[in-house]
């Protein structure tokens, strides 16, 4: 048993003072230091630095580790030139992305307090790294392929990867999961088969959806910038699906949709009705010129996530939260800061279906401790000062073990 104390503890309802947490691999009790030490006299006592806040470990629900080698290769500013640059440089980026490069990025995430992440995997290359990184990893095996001719082969490869990740579950902190690349890039027949796999094995399910104006125009009208792309690379002139057909394919299974920047009110209401959630990636959306997701209008749960280094400059969750504060400039700042912290803790854990994300008895003992430079004057600003002043967290625990 261990007992940890901090100036503040972030619980699902509020920041509490003068309390401590007793834990093993899970959280056993929350009470005063005196009560916990009386009850567990042999427990190791951990006193965090002054001005510290104990948070549940942060959760990044959407990242692509296999594009971690990108710094200056891909074109930012607008979605289509970016996608063209991905096609042009994909092989070189993937081959430059060694296990060392990916492990460094897992460490960056750990230093920013991320104890769980959702890794979108197109090739399965990052499986070894995800097996050895200390974090919990929801390993989203991605299905891609709009050409019916290659559909069976691509689906077969996808299933191999699903099985490989399932076989890692017992000996690591990996959870196998399914990702659908996007409506424009996955043939509806294999899409439905993959959704059925997720349902049958109760695997977390995710899909990029309505990221750009070009995607919307292609799916709605078969026109726009994606038309030239499909003519050039796939010799096709019509989309394989439309917005409604794609959304309806997920009707009976809660799915984590990434971006949704270009979704309209009817579509967002439909996603809400069906119990889905959104991964909101503010920097990725800004860098690819996709627009702003109006989070203030959402009535479904969302997380804030980094996306990959293919459309970002770091995998630090605090860099992302600071960007979110800037992107949503119209929102009252303290309220937004609290909502954002909630989005990378309790919301994100519910979305990924992992028993963490809250400091509450029975939850997994995953913690991130942050230390503010000074005492706070007004408690309603704790979330804001946390986001603005944290570059690296002070300590990290996963399943009760200290990793930082
Ligand atoms: C496709 O298979 O249709 C596809 C693959 C990558 C990017 C876009 C489309
Ligand atoms: Fe993504």
CSV table of C-alpha atoms and ligand atoms in Angstrom, one decimal:
chain,number,residue,atom,x,y,z
A,1,UNK,CA,0.0,0.0,0.0
A,2,UNK,CA,1.1,3.6,-0.7
A,3,UNK,CA,-0.3,6.9,0.5
A,4,UNK,CA,0.1,10.0,-1.6
A,5,UNK,CA,-0.7,13.5,-0.5
A,6,UNK,CA,-0.8,16.8,-2.6
A,7,UNK,CA,-2.1,20.3,-1.9
A,8,UNK,CA,-5.0,19.5,-4.2
A,9,UNK,CA,-6.6,16.4,-5.6
A,10,UNK,CA,-8.7,16.6,-8.7
A,11,UNK,CA,-11.7,14.4,-8.1
A,12,UNK,CA,-14.6,14.1,-10.6
A,13,UNK,CA,-16.6,16.8,-8.8
A,14,UNK,CA,-14.0,19.3,-7.6
A,15,UNK,CA,-10.5,20.0,-6.5
A,16,UNK,CA,-10.3,18.8,-2.8
A,17,UNK,CA,-7.7,20.0,-0.2
A,18,UNK,CA,-6.1,18.4,2.8
A,19,UNK,CA,-6.7,14.9,1.6
A,20,UNK,CA,-4.6,11.9,0.5
A,21,UNK,CA,-5.1,8.8,-1.6
A,22,UNK,CA,-4.2,5.2,-0.5
A,23,UNK,CA,-3.5,2.9,-3.4
A,24,UNK,CA,-2.0,-0.3,-4.6
A,25,UNK,CA,-2.6,-1.0,-8.3
A,26,UNK,CA,-6.0,0.5,-7.7
A,27,UNK,CA,-7.3,3.4,-5.6
A,28,UNK,CA,-8.3,2.0,-2.2
A,29,UNK,CA,-9.3,5.0,-0.1
A,30,UNK,CA,-9.4,8.8,-0.1
A,31,UNK,CA,-9.3,10.5,3.3
A,32,UNK,CA,-7.0,12.7,5.5
A,33,UNK,CA,-3.4,11.6,5.9
A,34,UNK,CA,-4.0,10.9,9.6
A,35,UNK,CA,-6.9,8.6,9.0
A,36,UNK,CA,-5.1,6.7,6.2
A,37,UNK,CA,-1.8,6.4,8.1
A,38,UNK,CA,-3.7,5.1,11.2
A,39,UNK,CA,-5.4,2.5,9.0
A,40,UNK,CA,-2.4,1.5,6.9
A,41,UNK,CA,0.6,2.1,9.3
A,42,UNK,CA,3.0,0.2,7.0
A,43,UNK,CA,2.1,2.1,3.8
A,44,UNK,CA,4.9,3.9,2.0
A,45,UNK,CA,4.1,7.7,2.3
A,46,UNK,CA,4.6,10.0,-0.7
A,47,UNK,CA,4.5,13.7,0.0
A,48,UNK,CA,4.5,15.6,-3.3
A,49,UNK,CA,6.2,19.0,-3.7
A,50,UNK,CA,4.4,22.1,-2.4
A,51,UNK,CA,1.9,23.6,-4.8
A,52,UNK,CA,1.2,20.2,-6.4
A,53,UNK,CA,-2.0,18.8,-7.8
A,54,UNK,CA,-2.8,15.1,-8.0
A,55,UNK,CA,-4.6,14.3,-11.3
A,56,UNK,CA,-5.7,11.0,-12.7
A,57,UNK,CA,-3.2,10.2,-15.5
A,58,UNK,CA,-4.1,12.1,-18.7
A,59,UNK,CA,-5.4,10.2,-21.8
A,60,UNK,CA,-4.6,11.0,-25.4
A,61,UNK,CA,-7.3,9.0,-27.3
A,62,UNK,CA,-5.9,9.6,-30.8
A,63,UNK,CA,-2.3,9.5,-32.0
A,64,UNK,CA,-0.5,8.0,-35.0
A,65,UNK,CA,3.0,6.9,-33.7
A,66,UNK,CA,4.1,5.6,-37.1
A,67,UNK,CA,4.3,9.2,-38.5
A,68,UNK,CA,6.6,10.3,-35.7
A,69,UNK,CA,9.5,11.0,-38.1
A,70,UNK,CA,7.7,13.9,-39.7
A,71,UNK,CA,9.1,17.4,-38.8
A,72,UNK,CA,9.2,19.3,-42.1
A,73,UNK,CA,8.3,16.8,-44.8
A,74,UNK,CA,4.5,17.3,-44.9
A,75,UNK,CA,2.7,20.3,-46.3
A,76,UNK,CA,0.6,22.2,-43.7
A,77,UNK,CA,-2.0,24.9,-44.3
A,78,UNK,CA,-4.7,23.0,-46.3
A,79,UNK,CA,-6.0,19.4,-46.3
A,80,UNK,CA,-5.5,18.4,-49.9
A,81,UNK,CA,-1.9,19.6,-50.4
A,82,UNK,CA,-1.2,17.8,-47.0
A,83,UNK,CA,-2.8,14.5,-48.2
A,84,UNK,CA,-0.8,14.7,-51.5
A,85,UNK,CA,2.4,15.3,-49.4
A,86,UNK,CA,1.5,12.2,-47.3
A,87,UNK,CA,1.3,10.0,-50.4
A,88,UNK,CA,4.5,11.5,-51.7
A,89,UNK,CA,6.5,11.0,-48.5
A,90,UNK,CA,4.8,8.2,-46.7
A,91,UNK,CA,7.3,5.5,-47.5
A,92,UNK,CA,10.3,7.5,-46.4
A,93,UNK,CA,8.5,8.8,-43.3
A,94,UNK,CA,7.5,5.3,-42.2
A,95,UNK,CA,10.9,3.8,-42.9
A,96,UNK,CA,12.6,6.6,-40.9
A,97,UNK,CA,10.3,6.0,-38.0
A,98,UNK,CA,12.3,3.5,-36.0
A,99,UNK,CA,11.3,2.0,-32.7
A,100,UNK,CA,13.7,4.5,-31.0
A,101,UNK,CA,11.9,7.5,-32.6
A,102,UNK,CA,8.5,6.1,-31.5
A,103,UNK,CA,9.8,5.3,-28.0
A,104,UNK,CA,11.0,8.9,-27.7
A,105,UNK,CA,7.5,10.1,-28.5
A,106,UNK,CA,6.0,7.7,-25.9
A,107,UNK,CA,8.4,9.3,-23.4
A,108,UNK,CA,7.3,12.8,-24.5
A,109,UNK,CA,3.7,11.7,-23.8
A,110,UNK,CA,4.7,10.3,-20.4
A,111,UNK,CA,6.5,13.5,-19.4
A,112,UNK,CA,3.3,15.4,-20.2
A,113,UNK,CA,1.4,13.0,-17.9
A,114,UNK,CA,-0.2,10.7,-20.5
A,115,UNK,CA,-0.7,7.3,-18.9
A,116,UNK,CA,-3.1,6.0,-21.6
A,117,UNK,CA,-3.2,6.6,-25.3
A,118,UNK,CA,-5.1,5.4,-28.4
A,119,UNK,CA,-2.6,4.5,-31.1
A,120,UNK,CA,-4.0,4.4,-34.6
A,121,UNK,CA,-1.9,1.8,-36.5
A,122,UNK,CA,-2.0,1.4,-40.3
A,123,UNK,CA,0.7,-1.2,-40.6
A,124,UNK,CA,1.2,-2.7,-37.1
A,125,UNK,CA,4.8,-1.3,-37.0
A,126,UNK,CA,4.4,0.2,-33.6
A,127,UNK,CA,3.2,-2.9,-31.8
A,128,UNK,CA,6.6,-3.7,-30.3
A,129,UNK,CA,7.0,-0.2,-28.9
A,130,UNK,CA,3.4,-0.3,-27.5
A,131,UNK,CA,4.2,-3.6,-25.8
A,132,UNK,CA,7.1,-2.1,-23.9
A,133,UNK,CA,6.0,1.5,-23.2
A,134,UNK,CA,4.7,1.7,-19.6
A,135,UNK,CA,1.4,3.4,-20.7
A,136,UNK,CA,-1.8,1.7,-21.4
A,137,UNK,CA,-2.3,1.5,-25.2
A,138,UNK,CA,-5.6,1.1,-27.0
A,139,UNK,CA,-4.2,-0.3,-30.2
A,140,UNK,CA,-6.5,0.8,-33.0
A,141,UNK,CA,-5.8,-1.5,-36.0
A,142,UNK,CA,-6.7,0.7,-39.0
A,143,UNK,CA,-8.6,-0.6,-42.0
A,144,UNK,CA,-8.0,1.3,-45.3
A,145,UNK,CA,-8.9,0.6,-48.9
A,146,UNK,CA,-11.7,1.9,-51.1
A,147,UNK,CA,-10.9,-0.3,-54.1
A,148,UNK,CA,-13.2,-3.4,-54.1
A,149,UNK,CA,-10.6,-5.4,-56.1
A,150,UNK,CA,-8.1,-5.3,-53.2
A,151,UNK,CA,-10.7,-5.4,-50.4
A,152,UNK,CA,-10.4,-9.0,-49.4
A,153,UNK,CA,-6.6,-8.8,-49.3
A,154,UNK,CA,-6.7,-5.6,-47.2
A,155,UNK,CA,-9.3,-7.0,-44.9
A,156,UNK,CA,-7.2,-10.2,-44.4
A,157,UNK,CA,-4.1,-8.1,-43.5
A,158,UNK,CA,-6.3,-6.0,-41.1
A,159,UNK,CA,-7.5,-9.2,-39.3
A,160,UNK,CA,-3.9,-10.5,-38.9
A,161,UNK,CA,-3.0,-7.2,-37.2
A,162,UNK,CA,-6.1,-7.4,-35.0
A,163,UNK,CA,-5.1,-10.9,-33.9
A,164,UNK,CA,-1.5,-9.9,-33.3
A,165,UNK,CA,-2.6,-7.1,-31.0
A,166,UNK,CA,-5.0,-9.4,-29.2
A,167,UNK,CA,-2.2,-11.8,-28.5
A,168,UNK,CA,-0.3,-9.0,-26.7
A,169,UNK,CA,-3.1,-8.2,-24.3
A,170,UNK,CA,-2.1,-10.5,-21.5
A,171,UNK,CA,1.6,-9.7,-21.4
A,172,UNK,CA,1.3,-5.9,-21.8
A,173,UNK,CA,-1.0,-3.0,-21.2
A,174,UNK,CA,-2.4,-3.2,-24.7
A,175,UNK,CA,-6.1,-3.4,-25.5
A,176,UNK,CA,-6.9,-4.5,-29.1
A,177,UNK,CA,-9.2,-2.1,-31.0
A,178,UNK,CA,-10.5,-1.3,-34.5
A,179,UNK,CA,-10.1,1.9,-36.6
A,180,UNK,CA,-11.8,2.8,-39.9
A,181,UNK,CA,-9.6,5.2,-41.8
A,182,UNK,CA,-12.3,7.4,-43.2
A,183,UNK,CA,-15.5,7.4,-45.3
A,184,UNK,CA,-13.7,8.2,-48.5
A,185,UNK,CA,-10.9,5.5,-48.1
A,186,UNK,CA,-12.8,2.4,-46.9
A,187,UNK,CA,-15.1,0.3,-49.1
A,188,UNK,CA,-18.5,-0.1,-47.4
A,189,UNK,CA,-18.4,-3.9,-47.5
A,190,UNK,CA,-15.1,-4.3,-45.6
A,191,UNK,CA,-16.2,-1.4,-43.4
A,192,UNK,CA,-19.2,-3.3,-42.2
A,193,UNK,CA,-17.1,-6.5,-41.7
A,194,UNK,CA,-14.7,-4.5,-39.5
A,195,UNK,CA,-17.5,-3.0,-37.5
A,196,UNK,CA,-18.9,-6.5,-36.9
A,197,UNK,CA,-15.5,-7.6,-35.6
A,198,UNK,CA,-15.4,-4.7,-33.1
A,199,UNK,CA,-19.0,-5.7,-32.0
A,200,UNK,CA,-18.3,-9.4,-31.7
A,201,UNK,CA,-15.1,-9.0,-29.6
A,202,UNK,CA,-16.3,-5.8,-27.9
A,203,UNK,CA,-13.3,-3.8,-29.1
A,204,UNK,CA,-13.1,0.0,-29.0
A,205,UNK,CA,-14.0,1.4,-32.4
A,206,UNK,CA,-12.8,4.7,-34.0
A,207,UNK,CA,-13.0,6.4,-37.4
A,208,UNK,CA,-11.8,9.7,-38.9
A,209,UNK,CA,-15.0,11.5,-40.0
A,210,UNK,CA,-15.7,14.8,-41.8
A,211,UNK,CA,-12.2,16.3,-41.2
A,212,UNK,CA,-12.1,18.7,-44.2
A,213,UNK,CA,-14.3,20.6,-46.5
A,214,UNK,CA,-12.8,18.5,-49.4
A,215,UNK,CA,-14.0,15.3,-47.7
A,216,UNK,CA,-17.5,16.8,-47.3
A,217,UNK,CA,-17.7,17.9,-50.9
A,218,UNK,CA,-16.5,14.6,-52.2
A,219,UNK,CA,-19.0,12.6,-50.1
A,220,UNK,CA,-21.9,14.9,-50.8
A,221,UNK,CA,-21.4,15.8,-54.4
A,222,UNK,CA,-18.6,13.7,-55.8
A,223,UNK,CA,-16.7,16.9,-56.5
A,224,UNK,CA,-14.0,19.1,-55.2
A,225,UNK,CA,-10.3,18.6,-54.5
A,226,UNK,CA,-10.6,14.9,-53.6
A,227,UNK,CA,-12.0,14.2,-57.1
A,228,UNK,CA,-8.6,14.9,-58.7
A,229,UNK,CA,-6.9,12.9,-56.0
A,230,UNK,CA,-9.0,9.8,-56.7
A,231,UNK,CA,-8.7,10.2,-60.5
A,232,UNK,CA,-4.9,10.5,-60.2
A,233,UNK,CA,-4.2,7.7,-57.7
A,234,UNK,CA,-7.1,5.3,-58.0
A,235,UNK,CA,-8.6,6.0,-61.5
A,236,UNK,CA,-12.0,6.4,-59.9
A,237,UNK,CA,-14.5,9.2,-60.3
A,238,UNK,CA,-17.2,8.5,-57.7
A,239,UNK,CA,-17.1,8.2,-53.9
A,240,UNK,CA,-17.6,4.7,-52.5
A,241,UNK,CA,-20.1,5.9,-49.9
A,242,UNK,CA,-21.9,9.0,-48.6
A,243,UNK,CA,-22.1,10.7,-45.3
A,244,UNK,CA,-25.4,9.1,-44.2
A,245,UNK,CA,-24.5,5.6,-45.3
A,246,UNK,CA,-21.2,5.9,-43.4
A,247,UNK,CA,-22.7,7.1,-40.2
A,248,UNK,CA,-25.4,4.5,-40.2
A,249,UNK,CA,-22.8,1.7,-40.4
A,250,UNK,CA,-21.9,2.5,-36.8
A,251,UNK,CA,-25.5,2.7,-35.5
A,252,UNK,CA,-25.4,-0.1,-33.0
A,253,UNK,CA,-21.9,0.4,-31.6
A,254,UNK,CA,-20.6,3.5,-29.8
A,255,UNK,CA,-17.7,4.8,-31.9
A,256,UNK,CA,-15.0,7.4,-31.3
A,257,UNK,CA,-15.2,9.7,-34.4
A,258,UNK,CA,-12.1,11.9,-35.0
A,259,UNK,CA,-12.3,15.5,-36.1
A,260,UNK,CA,-16.0,16.0,-37.3
A,261,UNK,CA,-15.0,19.7,-37.9
A,262,UNK,CA,-17.2,19.7,-41.0
A,263,UNK,CA,-20.2,17.9,-39.5
A,264,UNK,CA,-23.4,19.9,-39.5
A,265,UNK,CA,-26.0,20.1,-36.7
A,266,UNK,CA,-28.1,17.2,-38.0
A,267,UNK,CA,-25.1,14.9,-38.2
A,268,UNK,CA,-23.8,15.9,-34.8
A,269,UNK,CA,-27.3,15.4,-33.3
A,270,UNK,CA,-27.3,11.9,-35.0
A,271,UNK,CA,-23.9,11.0,-33.5
A,272,UNK,CA,-25.2,12.1,-30.1
A,273,UNK,CA,-28.4,10.1,-30.5
A,274,UNK,CA,-26.4,6.9,-31.2
A,275,UNK,CA,-24.1,7.3,-28.2
A,276,UNK,CA,-20.9,8.2,-30.1
A,277,UNK,CA,-18.1,10.5,-29.1
A,278,UNK,CA,-15.6,12.8,-30.7
A,279,UNK,CA,-11.8,13.1,-30.6
A,280,UNK,CA,-11.1,16.8,-31.0
A,281,UNK,CA,-7.6,17.6,-32.4
A,282,UNK,CA,-7.2,21.4,-32.3
A,283,UNK,CA,-3.7,21.8,-33.6
A,284,UNK,CA,-4.2,19.2,-36.3
A,285,UNK,CA,-7.3,20.9,-37.5
A,286,UNK,CA,-5.6,24.3,-37.5
A,287,UNK,CA,-2.4,23.1,-39.2
A,288,UNK,CA,-4.4,21.3,-42.0
A,289,UNK,CA,-6.7,24.3,-42.5
A,290,UNK,CA,-9.8,22.2,-41.6
A,291,UNK,CA,-11.5,24.8,-39.3
A,292,UNK,CA,-12.7,24.9,-35.7
A,293,UNK,CA,-14.9,22.2,-34.1
A,294,UNK,CA,-17.6,24.3,-32.2
A,295,UNK,CA,-17.1,22.4,-28.9
A,296,UNK,CA,-19.4,24.8,-27.1
A,297,UNK,CA,-22.3,23.4,-29.2
A,298,UNK,CA,-21.6,19.7,-28.7
A,299,UNK,CA,-24.0,17.6,-26.7
A,300,UNK,CA,-21.9,14.4,-27.0
A,301,UNK,CA,-18.8,13.5,-25.0
A,302,UNK,CA,-15.5,14.5,-26.5
A,303,UNK,CA,-11.8,14.2,-25.7
A,304,UNK,CA,-8.9,16.5,-26.8
A,305,UNK,CA,-6.2,14.5,-28.6
A,306,UNK,CA,-3.0,15.3,-30.4
A,307,UNK,CA,-3.4,13.3,-33.6
A,308,UNK,CA,0.1,12.2,-35.0
A,309,UNK,CA,3.2,14.2,-35.8
A,310,UNK,CA,2.0,14.0,-39.4
A,311,UNK,CA,-0.2,17.0,-38.5
A,312,UNK,CA,1.3,18.3,-35.3
A,313,UNK,CA,4.5,19.6,-33.7
A,314,UNK,CA,4.5,17.7,-30.5
A,315,UNK,CA,2.6,14.9,-28.7
A,316,UNK,CA,2.5,16.8,-25.4
A,317,UNK,CA,-1.1,16.9,-24.1
A,318,UNK,CA,-0.4,20.2,-22.4
A,319,UNK,CA,0.7,21.8,-25.7
A,320,UNK,CA,-2.6,20.5,-27.1
A,321,UNK,CA,-4.6,21.9,-24.2
A,322,UNK,CA,-2.9,25.3,-24.5
A,323,UNK,CA,-3.7,25.3,-28.3
A,324,UNK,CA,-7.4,24.5,-27.4
A,325,UNK,CA,-7.5,27.5,-25.1
A,326,UNK,CA,-6.4,29.6,-28.0
A,327,UNK,CA,-8.5,28.1,-30.8
A,328,UNK,CA,-11.7,28.4,-28.7
A,329,UNK,CA,-10.9,32.0,-27.9
A,330,UNK,CA,-14.5,33.1,-27.4
A,331,UNK,CA,-15.1,30.7,-24.4
A,332,UNK,CA,-14.9,31.8,-20.8
A,333,UNK,CA,-11.4,30.8,-19.9
A,334,UNK,CA,-11.7,29.1,-16.5
A,335,UNK,CA,-14.8,27.1,-17.5
A,336,UNK,CA,-13.1,26.0,-20.7
A,337,UNK,CA,-9.9,25.0,-18.8
A,338,UNK,CA,-12.0,22.8,-16.5
A,339,UNK,CA,-13.9,21.3,-19.5
A,340,UNK,CA,-10.6,20.5,-21.3
A,341,UNK,CA,-9.1,18.8,-18.2
A,342,UNK,CA,-12.3,16.7,-17.9
A,343,UNK,CA,-12.0,15.8,-21.6
A,344,UNK,CA,-8.5,14.2,-21.2
A,345,UNK,CA,-9.4,12.4,-17.9
A,346,UNK,CA,-12.9,11.2,-17.1
A,347,UNK,CA,-14.4,11.6,-20.6
A,348,UNK,CA,-11.5,10.0,-22.4
A,349,UNK,CA,-11.5,7.0,-20.0
A,350,UNK,CA,-15.2,6.4,-20.6
A,351,UNK,CA,-14.7,6.8,-24.3
A,352,UNK,CA,-11.9,4.2,-24.4
A,353,UNK,CA,-13.7,1.9,-21.9
A,354,UNK,CA,-10.8,1.8,-19.4
A,355,UNK,CA,-11.3,1.9,-15.6
A,356,UNK,CA,-9.2,5.0,-15.1
A,357,UNK,CA,-9.5,8.8,-15.6
A,358,UNK,CA,-10.9,9.5,-12.2
A,359,UNK,CA,-9.5,9.7,-8.7
A,360,UNK,CA,-12.2,7.6,-7.1
A,361,UNK,CA,-12.2,4.4,-5.1
A,362,UNK,CA,-11.9,1.3,-7.3
A,363,UNK,CA,-10.3,3.1,-10.3
A,364,UNK,CA,-6.8,2.1,-11.6
A,365,UNK,CA,-4.0,3.9,-9.8
A,366,UNK,CA,-2.8,6.0,-12.7
A,367,UNK,CA,-1.7,9.5,-11.6
A,368,UNK,CA,-0.1,12.6,-13.0
A,369,UNK,CA,1.2,15.1,-10.5
A,370,UNK,CA,1.7,18.6,-11.6
A,371,UNK,CA,3.4,21.4,-9.6
A,372,UNK,CA,2.4,25.0,-10.0
A,373,UNK,CA,5.1,27.7,-9.6
A,374,UNK,CA,3.2,29.5,-6.8
A,375,UNK,CA,0.2,29.2,-4.5
A,376,UNK,CA,-3.1,29.9,-6.2
A,377,UNK,CA,-5.2,32.9,-5.2
A,378,UNK,CA,-8.5,31.8,-6.5
A,379,UNK,CA,-9.4,28.1,-6.6
A,380,UNK,CA,-11.6,28.4,-9.7
A,381,UNK,CA,-8.3,29.0,-11.6
A,382,UNK,CA,-6.6,25.7,-10.7
A,383,UNK,CA,-7.4,24.1,-14.1
A,384,UNK,CA,-6.2,27.2,-16.0
A,385,UNK,CA,-2.9,27.5,-14.1
A,386,UNK,CA,-2.4,23.8,-14.6
A,387,UNK,CA,-2.7,24.1,-18.4
A,388,UNK,CA,-0.7,27.3,-18.7
A,389,UNK,CA,2.2,26.4,-16.4
A,390,UNK,CA,2.8,22.7,-17.0
A,391,UNK,CA,5.4,21.9,-19.6
A,392,UNK,CA,6.4,18.5,-17.9
A,393,UNK,CA,4.6,16.9,-15.0
A,394,UNK,CA,6.4,16.2,-11.8
A,395,UNK,CA,5.6,12.5,-11.2
A,396,UNK,CA,3.7,9.7,-13.0
A,397,UNK,CA,2.2,6.5,-11.6
A,398,UNK,CA,0.6,3.8,-13.7
A,399,UNK,CA,-1.1,0.9,-12.0
A,400,UNK,CA,0.4,2.1,-8.7
A,401,UNK,CA,4.0,2.0,-10.1
A,402,UNK,CA,6.1,5.2,-10.4
A,403,UNK,CA,7.5,5.8,-13.9
A,404,UNK,CA,8.6,9.4,-13.6
B,1,LIG,C1,-8.0,4.6,-50.5
B,1,LIG,O1,-7.6,3.4,-50.4
B,1,LIG,O2,-9.0,4.9,-51.1
B,1,LIG,C2,-7.2,5.7,-49.9
B,1,LIG,C3,-6.0,5.4,-49.3
B,1,LIG,C4,-5.2,6.4,-48.7
B,1,LIG,C5,-5.7,7.7,-48.8
B,1,LIG,C6,-6.9,8.0,-49.4
B,1,LIG,C7,-7.6,7.0,-50.0
B,2,LIG,FE1,-5.7,10.9,-37.1
